[in-house]
Each structure stands twice: as C-alpha cells, then as structure tokens.
Amino acid sequence: MSYLDKYKRNNNSLDGSIKGEREEDFKLSVSSAFMDSPSYFEVLINNKDTFVKSHIVDDSETKEQKIIVTLDHQIKNGDVVDWQQDKYINILTDNMANTYYRGTLRLCCGQLKWVDDEGEINKRYFTFKSDPATNFGTDNGNIIVLGSERRTLLVSFDEDTTSFRKDDRFIFDSRAWKITALDNISIKGISIVTVQEDLINPAKDNQELEIADYYDNVADYKIQILNGSFVTINEDQTLQLNVNVTNRSIPVTSPVIEYTLSCTNVASVDSNGLIKPIKTGSVFVTASFKSAVAQIEISITESTSYSYTCEIIGADDIKVSRTQTYTAKFYRNGIEYPDESKFSLTADDGVSITNLATIGTQDNVNNSCKVVASQTLGYVRLHLSNANGLSTTNKRIKIRPLF
C-alpha cells in the first residue's frame, strides 16, 4: 500500500481530523510570522476604512504588477487596493485551500467616468490589459480595414459596469474612446472592455471633468416646496408640505425626501412632510433629495395670520420658434386656493423689455399662459402675480436651439 493510500485510510478513520489539524497548524505558523516580513503592509480595499493585513511583492520585471497575499480577508477579482499612494486592481485570485488568498495586482491607469440612466456620475478605476486585443480590423470582403488607435481595459464587473454597452463613450488620456467589444465572462469579476479612439464632441463632452456625453444627460435635480418660503399656522393646525422634485425638468416619480428641522422643540415632521406644532415659535424645515435642497420657514402662533405665495409650473426652457404652456397655483398659508393670475415677460434682468419671447395667450381664470419663443437664443423671465398683487414670483426660461 502506498503512503498516500495509508494517509487517506488513516485520515478517513479519524473523520478527516488530520488534514484539518494540519491546516490549522499551518495557519497559526504563517500568522505568527506574517507581520514580521518586510513585505508586510496594511492596505485599504475598495475605499473601505478598515485596513487589511497583507504581503505585497513584485510579480515580475513589470513594475506595474504585484502579488498580494492576505490571511483574514478574502480578496476578489475587481477589488481596488490602495497601496503606497497608488491604486491597484486585482485581476486574478487564487484561494489557497482556504488558508490564505493570493491576488495579482495591476497598477490602475486612471478612472472611467460616465453618466448612468438616472443622470448620476459613476467612476471606476481601470488598468490596461497587457496583451493586445484581437479582431481589430473589419473584414470588408478580402480587405481588412484597420480603425483608429485601440485599448483593452480591465475594470471591475459590478452592478454599475453591467450597464456598459457597445458605442458607450469615455474620456481618458485627453481623448475620447468608444466601446467596440465587451467580455464579461472570461475572467470572473472583471469586465474586459475594448475601446477605440473617437472624436471629442464639445457639444456633448465635458473635457474638463473627462466625462463623455455629459451635457443634457447629467442629473440636474431640483426640489421645490410648493407651500412657499414662509407659512404661518396656529398651534392647533397641522401643515402638509407639498414638494415637487424634478430631474432635468422631468418629474421624479415617488422620490424619497428627507425632512429635517432647525428646532425639534417647536414642531415635528414625519417622513411624508406632515408638520405638527408643539409650541409657538419659528422653525425652518429643510427638504432634501440627493443634491437638491429646499427650505421653508414656519411660524407657529396662537392666532393665524395670512401668508400668500404662488408658483409657476412648466419647463425651464423653450426651443426657438416653439410654444410652451405655463400654469399657476396660489397658496394661502401653504394651502392651495383659487385666484386669478397675471403673467408678464421681461428680459433676464427682470426689468427690461425682451424680444426673445412673447406671451401668445393667457387665461386668467384657468391660470395658464402660452409663451412663444423667437429665433434668438438667450434667457427671459416669466412673471406671475395674483389679482391683488399680494403674491408674486418669476421663472427663468432659456431659449435654446432646436437640436
């Protein structure tokens, strides 16, 4: 009987305890001397604030590639390691019998930045693949047509980078690049992205931020408290805040709004924006959604005084030679009430006469008007007041190109 057979028979007779004991002994022996090595470093992984104990050594003659070994942390493909003021991405992981983990680190070359479907800016570190990508040419009959310069990138494959599609564009190395091929299965946890040099489009690309297809796509959240900027209620009343959230002038469906109070002794507010007075006084309520913030001051008195506010509802821009409809709402102490509207237009300074747009028609009873843009680009101000002029507001409108 061979030695291996004897070992297996003995190990099986002891319910595998020999192998387990030897693994534990090995872990203890390695752990005891782990921090004494000159290759020992404590690193941050994926921007988390907990340091990970590791060994990092050169992998080869390539300075940009290292080997990392961890004991108490399971490193994964796509992890970004912060070491000696540089970022490295782990592109290959070995699980060494659950005793320790070994990864291959490649120095990051920069960040891919893009605007997702919700207009949010995402960032991921990437490195270049060492071997050239194949199928660079396009087979046109018997002729291979070579395109512009290409790069093959390695980036973590996660819930954000799964959105990558062919023809998506990025900016790095002061140039624009377009995805021509994607491989998300060859290396688990890694997306292999082949990009080809593309032309910068100043009308779409933000070269300063290095984000392609930025303009008209990046999120522009705005939040508005429709009750106005100041409301007075008495101690026996409650007030429901009416809040409107838009992204690039498009209403956001079911936004999760955060409400905070400047003083919790005067009033309370729930997650739906319902204000309940506690005692007389003044309090500021702040409504927040992502980067957008709006505020209202609420005065709680023993007897109610009246505060009048109004709002203009409609787009922030009109294309040249087009017509846009705007409507008005009026509020008394934050509660909507019927009133008659009066619209007017001025230049952007709010005073001068403008020739960039005109009011086509307006319905004072139904509180609406139609604004007709001329063929000149610029900004105008649409003004609104109620019948007695107690509540006024204005809206800045951009006259923009057709395309």
Coordinates of C-alpha atoms in Angstrom, one line a residue:
M1 CA 0.0 0.0 0.0
S2 CA 1.4 3.4 -1.0
Y3 CA 2.0 6.2 1.5
L4 CA -0.9 8.2 0.0
D5 CA -3.3 5.3 0.4
K6 CA -2.2 4.8 4.1
Y7 CA -2.7 8.6 4.7
K8 CA -6.2 8.6 3.2
R9 CA -7.2 5.5 5.1
N10 CA -5.9 6.9 8.4
N11 CA -7.4 10.3 7.8
N12 CA -10.8 8.8 6.9
S13 CA -10.7 6.7 10.1
L14 CA -10.3 9.9 12.1
D15 CA -13.1 11.8 10.3
G16 CA -10.6 13.9 8.4
S17 CA -9.1 15.4 11.6
I18 CA -5.5 15.0 10.5
K19 CA -5.9 17.3 7.4
G20 CA -7.9 19.8 9.4
E21 CA -5.4 19.9 12.2
R22 CA -2.5 20.4 9.8
E23 CA -4.4 23.2 8.1
E24 CA -4.9 24.9 11.4
D25 CA -1.3 24.4 12.4
F26 CA -0.2 25.9 9.1
K27 CA -2.4 28.9 9.5
L28 CA -1.0 29.5 13.0
S29 CA 2.5 29.2 11.8
V30 CA 2.0 31.6 9.0
S31 CA 0.0 34.1 11.0
S32 CA 2.6 34.2 13.8
A33 CA 5.3 35.4 11.4
F34 CA 3.1 37.3 9.0
M35 CA 3.7 40.8 10.3
D36 CA 7.4 40.3 10.7
S37 CA 8.0 40.1 7.0
P38 CA 9.5 43.1 5.2
S39 CA 6.7 42.6 2.6
Y40 CA 4.0 43.2 5.2
F41 CA 1.7 46.1 4.5
E42 CA -1.7 47.3 5.8
V43 CA -3.8 48.4 2.8
L44 CA -7.3 49.7 2.2
I45 CA -9.5 47.8 -0.2
N46 CA -12.5 49.3 -2.2
N47 CA -12.2 52.5 -0.2
K48 CA -13.4 50.9 3.0
D49 CA -12.0 52.4 6.2
T50 CA -10.7 49.1 7.7
F51 CA -7.1 48.2 7.0
V52 CA -6.3 44.7 5.6
K53 CA -3.1 42.9 6.6
S54 CA -1.2 41.7 3.6
H55 CA 2.1 40.9 1.9
I56 CA 2.9 42.6 -1.4
V57 CA 5.8 41.6 -3.5
D58 CA 6.9 42.1 -7.1
D59 CA 5.4 39.7 -9.5
S60 CA 7.9 40.0 -12.3
E61 CA 10.1 42.6 -14.1
T62 CA 6.9 44.6 -14.7
K63 CA 6.9 47.3 -12.1
E64 CA 3.2 47.9 -12.5
Q65 CA 2.3 44.3 -11.4
K66 CA 2.4 42.9 -7.9
I67 CA 1.4 39.9 -5.9
I68 CA -0.8 40.3 -2.8
V69 CA -1.3 37.7 -0.1
T70 CA -4.0 38.1 2.6
L71 CA -4.9 35.8 5.5
D72 CA -8.0 37.2 7.2
H73 CA -9.5 38.9 4.1
Q74 CA -10.8 37.1 1.0
I75 CA -9.6 39.3 -1.8
K76 CA -11.7 39.1 -5.0
N77 CA -11.2 39.9 -8.7
G78 CA -12.0 43.5 -9.3
D79 CA -11.0 44.7 -5.8
V80 CA -9.2 48.0 -5.9
V81 CA -6.3 48.1 -3.4
D82 CA -4.9 51.4 -2.1
W83 CA -1.2 50.9 -1.6
Q84 CA 1.6 53.5 -1.3
Q85 CA -0.5 56.3 -2.7
D86 CA -1.4 54.3 -5.8
K87 CA -4.4 52.3 -6.8
Y88 CA -4.1 48.7 -8.0
I89 CA -6.9 46.5 -9.3
N90 CA -6.8 42.7 -8.5
I91 CA -7.2 40.8 -11.8
L92 CA -6.6 37.2 -10.7
T93 CA -7.3 35.5 -7.4
D94 CA -6.2 32.1 -6.0
N95 CA -7.8 30.6 -3.0
M96 CA -5.0 28.6 -1.4
A97 CA -7.0 25.8 0.3
N98 CA -8.9 28.4 2.4
T99 CA -5.6 29.0 4.2
Y100 CA -4.7 32.3 2.5
Y101 CA -5.6 34.2 -0.6
R102 CA -3.3 35.4 -3.3
G103 CA -4.1 38.0 -5.9
T104 CA -2.4 39.6 -8.9
L105 CA -2.4 43.4 -8.7
R106 CA -2.1 45.6 -11.8
L107 CA -1.5 49.4 -11.4
C108 CA -4.5 51.5 -12.3
C109 CA -4.1 53.9 -15.2
G110 CA -7.0 56.1 -14.4
Q111 CA -10.7 56.3 -13.9
L112 CA -13.6 55.7 -16.3
K113 CA -16.3 58.2 -15.7
W114 CA -19.8 58.0 -17.2
V115 CA -23.3 59.3 -16.7
D116 CA -25.8 56.5 -16.0
D117 CA -29.5 56.3 -17.0
E118 CA -30.6 58.3 -13.9
G119 CA -28.0 61.1 -14.7
E120 CA -25.7 60.1 -11.9
I121 CA -21.9 60.2 -12.4
N122 CA -20.2 56.9 -11.8
K123 CA -16.4 56.3 -11.6
R124 CA -14.4 53.0 -11.8
Y125 CA -10.6 52.6 -11.7
F126 CA -9.2 50.6 -14.7
T127 CA -5.9 49.2 -15.9
F128 CA -4.7 48.2 -19.4
K129 CA -4.7 44.6 -20.5
S130 CA -1.1 43.6 -21.3
D131 CA -1.8 41.5 -24.4
P132 CA -3.3 43.2 -27.5
A133 CA -6.9 42.7 -28.3
T134 CA -7.8 40.7 -31.4
N135 CA -10.2 41.3 -34.2
F136 CA -9.1 44.9 -34.6
G137 CA -10.0 45.0 -38.3
T138 CA -13.2 44.9 -40.1
D139 CA -13.4 42.3 -42.8
N140 CA -14.8 44.0 -45.8
G141 CA -14.6 41.3 -48.5
N142 CA -11.0 40.4 -48.7
I143 CA -9.8 43.7 -47.3
I144 CA -9.1 44.3 -43.6
V145 CA -9.8 47.9 -42.7
L146 CA -7.9 49.0 -39.6
G147 CA -9.6 51.6 -37.4
S148 CA -8.1 54.2 -35.1
E149 CA -6.0 53.5 -32.0
R150 CA -7.4 51.0 -29.6
R151 CA -7.0 50.0 -26.0
T152 CA -8.2 47.0 -24.0
L153 CA -9.2 47.8 -20.4
L154 CA -9.7 45.8 -17.3
V155 CA -12.4 47.1 -14.9
S156 CA -14.4 45.5 -12.1
F157 CA -17.6 43.9 -13.2
D158 CA -20.3 45.0 -10.8
E159 CA -23.9 46.3 -10.7
D160 CA -22.8 49.6 -12.3
T161 CA -20.5 48.4 -15.0
T162 CA -23.0 45.8 -16.2
S163 CA -24.7 48.8 -17.9
F164 CA -21.8 49.1 -20.4
R165 CA -22.9 48.7 -24.0
K166 CA -21.2 48.9 -27.3
D167 CA -20.7 52.5 -28.5
D168 CA -20.7 53.9 -25.0
R169 CA -18.0 56.6 -24.8
F170 CA -15.4 57.7 -22.2
I171 CA -12.7 60.3 -22.0
F172 CA -9.2 59.5 -20.7
D173 CA -5.7 60.3 -21.8
S174 CA -7.1 63.6 -23.1
R175 CA -9.0 61.7 -25.8
A176 CA -12.4 60.2 -26.4
W177 CA -12.9 56.4 -26.7
K178 CA -15.8 54.3 -27.8
I179 CA -16.6 50.7 -26.7
T180 CA -16.2 48.3 -29.6
A181 CA -16.2 45.0 -27.7
L182 CA -17.1 43.7 -24.2
D183 CA -16.2 40.4 -22.5
N184 CA -17.7 39.8 -19.0
I185 CA -17.2 36.1 -18.7
S186 CA -13.6 35.3 -19.4
I187 CA -12.4 36.5 -16.0
K188 CA -14.9 36.3 -13.2
G189 CA -15.4 39.7 -11.6
I190 CA -13.6 41.5 -14.4
S191 CA -15.0 43.2 -17.4
I192 CA -12.7 43.3 -20.4
V193 CA -13.5 46.5 -22.4
T194 CA -12.1 47.2 -25.8
V195 CA -12.3 50.8 -26.8
Q196 CA -11.4 52.7 -30.0
E197 CA -10.3 56.2 -30.3
D198 CA -13.2 58.6 -31.0
L199 CA -13.7 62.3 -31.8
I200 CA -14.3 64.8 -29.0
N201 CA -17.7 66.4 -29.3
P202 CA -17.6 69.7 -27.4
A203 CA -21.4 70.0 -27.6
K204 CA -21.8 66.7 -25.7
D205 CA -18.5 66.0 -23.9
N206 CA -17.2 67.7 -20.7
Q207 CA -13.4 67.7 -21.3
E208 CA -12.7 69.4 -18.0
L209 CA -14.4 66.6 -16.0
E210 CA -13.4 64.0 -18.6
I211 CA -16.9 62.7 -19.0
A212 CA -18.3 61.9 -22.4
D213 CA -21.9 62.5 -23.3
Y214 CA -22.2 64.8 -20.2
Y215 CA -24.3 67.7 -21.4
D216 CA -28.1 67.2 -21.3
N217 CA -27.6 63.8 -19.7
V218 CA -26.1 64.6 -16.2
A219 CA -28.7 64.8 -13.4
D220 CA -30.0 68.2 -12.5
Y221 CA -32.2 67.6 -9.5
K222 CA -34.4 70.4 -8.3
I223 CA -36.7 70.4 -5.3
Q224 CA -39.4 72.9 -4.7
I225 CA -41.7 73.3 -1.7
L226 CA -44.9 74.4 -3.2
N227 CA -46.2 75.8 0.0
G228 CA -43.9 78.8 -0.5
S229 CA -40.9 80.0 1.6
F230 CA -42.9 81.2 4.6
V231 CA -46.1 79.9 6.3
T232 CA -47.9 80.8 9.5
I233 CA -50.1 78.3 11.3
N234 CA -51.6 78.2 14.8
E235 CA -50.9 75.6 17.5
D236 CA -54.0 73.6 16.7
Q237 CA -53.2 73.2 13.0
T238 CA -51.0 70.8 11.0
L239 CA -49.4 71.6 7.7
Q240 CA -48.8 69.1 4.9
L241 CA -45.8 70.1 2.8
N242 CA -46.3 69.8 -0.9
V243 CA -42.9 69.1 -2.5
N244 CA -42.1 68.7 -6.2
V245 CA -38.9 67.1 -7.4
T246 CA -37.6 67.2 -11.0
N247 CA -34.6 65.9 -12.8
R248 CA -33.8 67.9 -15.9
S249 CA -37.3 69.4 -15.7
I250 CA -38.9 65.9 -15.7
P251 CA -40.9 65.0 -12.5
V252 CA -39.2 62.3 -10.4
T253 CA -41.7 59.5 -9.6
S254 CA -42.1 58.7 -5.8
P255 CA -38.9 60.4 -4.6
V256 CA -37.7 59.6 -1.1
I257 CA -37.4 63.0 0.5
E258 CA -35.6 63.6 3.8
Y259 CA -37.0 66.3 6.1
T260 CA -35.1 68.0 8.9
L261 CA -36.0 70.6 11.4
S262 CA -33.9 73.5 12.7
C263 CA -35.6 73.1 16.2
T264 CA -37.4 69.9 17.3
N265 CA -38.9 71.7 20.3
V266 CA -41.2 73.8 18.2
A267 CA -42.6 71.3 15.8
S268 CA -42.2 67.8 14.4
V269 CA -42.2 66.4 10.8
D270 CA -42.7 62.9 9.6
S271 CA -41.3 61.1 6.6
N272 CA -44.3 62.3 4.4
G273 CA -43.7 66.0 5.3
L274 CA -46.6 66.5 7.7
I275 CA -45.8 69.3 10.2
K276 CA -47.2 69.1 13.7
P277 CA -46.8 72.1 16.0
I278 CA -45.5 71.6 19.6
K279 CA -45.5 75.2 20.8
T280 CA -45.4 78.7 19.5
G281 CA -42.2 79.8 17.8
S282 CA -40.4 79.7 14.4
V283 CA -38.8 76.7 12.8
F284 CA -37.0 76.0 9.4
V285 CA -37.9 72.8 7.6
T286 CA -35.4 71.5 5.0
A287 CA -36.4 69.1 2.3
S288 CA -33.6 67.2 0.6
F289 CA -33.3 64.8 -2.3
K290 CA -29.8 63.8 -3.4
S291 CA -28.0 67.1 -4.1
A292 CA -31.2 69.2 -4.2
V293 CA -32.3 71.2 -1.1
A294 CA -35.2 73.5 -0.4
Q295 CA -36.3 75.2 2.8
I296 CA -39.4 76.8 4.3
E297 CA -39.9 78.8 7.4
I298 CA -42.9 78.0 9.6
S299 CA -44.2 80.4 12.2
I300 CA -46.4 78.9 14.8
T301 CA -48.7 81.4 16.6
E302 CA -51.6 81.5 18.9
S303 CA -53.8 83.1 16.1
T304 CA -53.4 82.6 12.4
S305 CA -52.0 85.3 10.1
Y306 CA -52.1 85.0 6.3
S307 CA -49.1 84.4 4.0
Y308 CA -49.6 84.4 0.3
T309 CA -47.4 82.5 -2.2
C310 CA -47.6 81.3 -5.8
E311 CA -45.7 79.1 -8.2
I312 CA -45.2 78.8 -12.0
I313 CA -45.4 75.3 -13.4
G314 CA -43.7 74.5 -16.6
A315 CA -40.4 73.7 -18.4
D316 CA -37.2 75.6 -17.8
D317 CA -36.5 76.0 -21.5
I318 CA -38.3 76.6 -24.8
K319 CA -36.8 75.7 -28.2
V320 CA -36.6 78.5 -30.7
S321 CA -39.9 79.3 -32.6
R322 CA -41.8 76.9 -30.3
T323 CA -44.6 77.5 -27.8
Q324 CA -44.7 76.3 -24.2
T325 CA -47.6 76.4 -21.8
Y326 CA -47.2 77.5 -18.2
T327 CA -49.7 77.3 -15.4
A328 CA -50.0 78.9 -12.0
K329 CA -51.0 77.9 -8.5
F330 CA -51.7 80.1 -5.5
Y331 CA -51.3 79.3 -1.8
R332 CA -52.6 80.9 1.4
N333 CA -50.6 79.7 4.4
G334 CA -49.3 76.9 2.3
I335 CA -52.7 75.6 1.3
E336 CA -53.8 76.0 -2.4
Y337 CA -56.7 78.3 -3.0
P338 CA -58.4 79.7 -6.2
D339 CA -57.2 83.1 -7.5
E340 CA -56.8 85.0 -10.8
S341 CA -53.4 85.0 -12.4
K342 CA -51.5 87.7 -14.3
F343 CA -48.4 86.7 -16.4
S344 CA -45.9 89.0 -18.0
L345 CA -42.4 88.7 -19.7
T346 CA -39.2 90.7 -19.2
A347 CA -35.6 90.3 -20.1
D348 CA -33.3 88.2 -17.9
D349 CA -32.7 91.2 -15.6
G350 CA -36.3 91.2 -14.6
V351 CA -36.9 94.8 -15.7
S352 CA -36.1 95.4 -19.3
I353 CA -38.3 94.6 -22.3
T354 CA -37.4 91.4 -24.2
N355 CA -37.7 90.5 -27.8
L356 CA -36.7 86.8 -27.2
A357 CA -40.3 85.7 -26.5
T358 CA -43.9 86.9 -26.2
I359 CA -47.0 85.8 -24.4
G360 CA -49.3 84.4 -27.0
T361 CA -52.4 84.0 -24.9
Q362 CA -53.3 83.8 -21.2
D363 CA -56.3 82.6 -19.3
N364 CA -56.5 84.5 -16.0
V365 CA -59.3 82.3 -14.6
N366 CA -57.8 78.9 -15.5
N367 CA -54.3 80.3 -14.6
S368 CA -52.4 79.5 -17.7
C369 CA -50.5 81.2 -20.5
K370 CA -48.6 80.3 -23.7
V371 CA -45.1 81.6 -24.2
V372 CA -43.9 81.8 -27.8
A373 CA -40.1 81.8 -28.3
S374 CA -38.5 83.9 -31.1
Q375 CA -35.5 82.7 -33.1
T376 CA -32.9 84.3 -30.9
L377 CA -31.1 82.3 -28.1
G378 CA -30.9 83.6 -24.5
Y379 CA -32.9 83.9 -21.3
V380 CA -36.2 85.6 -20.3
R381 CA -38.2 86.0 -17.1
L382 CA -41.8 84.9 -16.8
H383 CA -43.5 86.8 -14.0
L384 CA -46.7 85.8 -12.1
S385 CA -48.9 87.7 -9.7
N386 CA -52.3 87.1 -8.3
A387 CA -55.3 89.5 -8.7
N388 CA -54.4 91.8 -5.8
G389 CA -50.6 91.5 -6.2
L390 CA -50.1 90.0 -2.7
S391 CA -48.2 87.0 -4.1
T392 CA -45.6 87.2 -6.8
T393 CA -42.9 85.0 -8.3
N394 CA -40.9 84.6 -11.5
K395 CA -39.3 81.9 -13.5
R396 CA -36.1 82.0 -15.6
I397 CA -36.6 80.4 -19.0
K398 CA -33.9 79.5 -21.5
I399 CA -34.5 79.9 -25.3
R400 CA -32.5 77.0 -26.7
P401 CA -31.7 75.6 -30.2
L402 CA -33.8 73.0 -31.8
F403 CA -31.1 70.4 -31.8

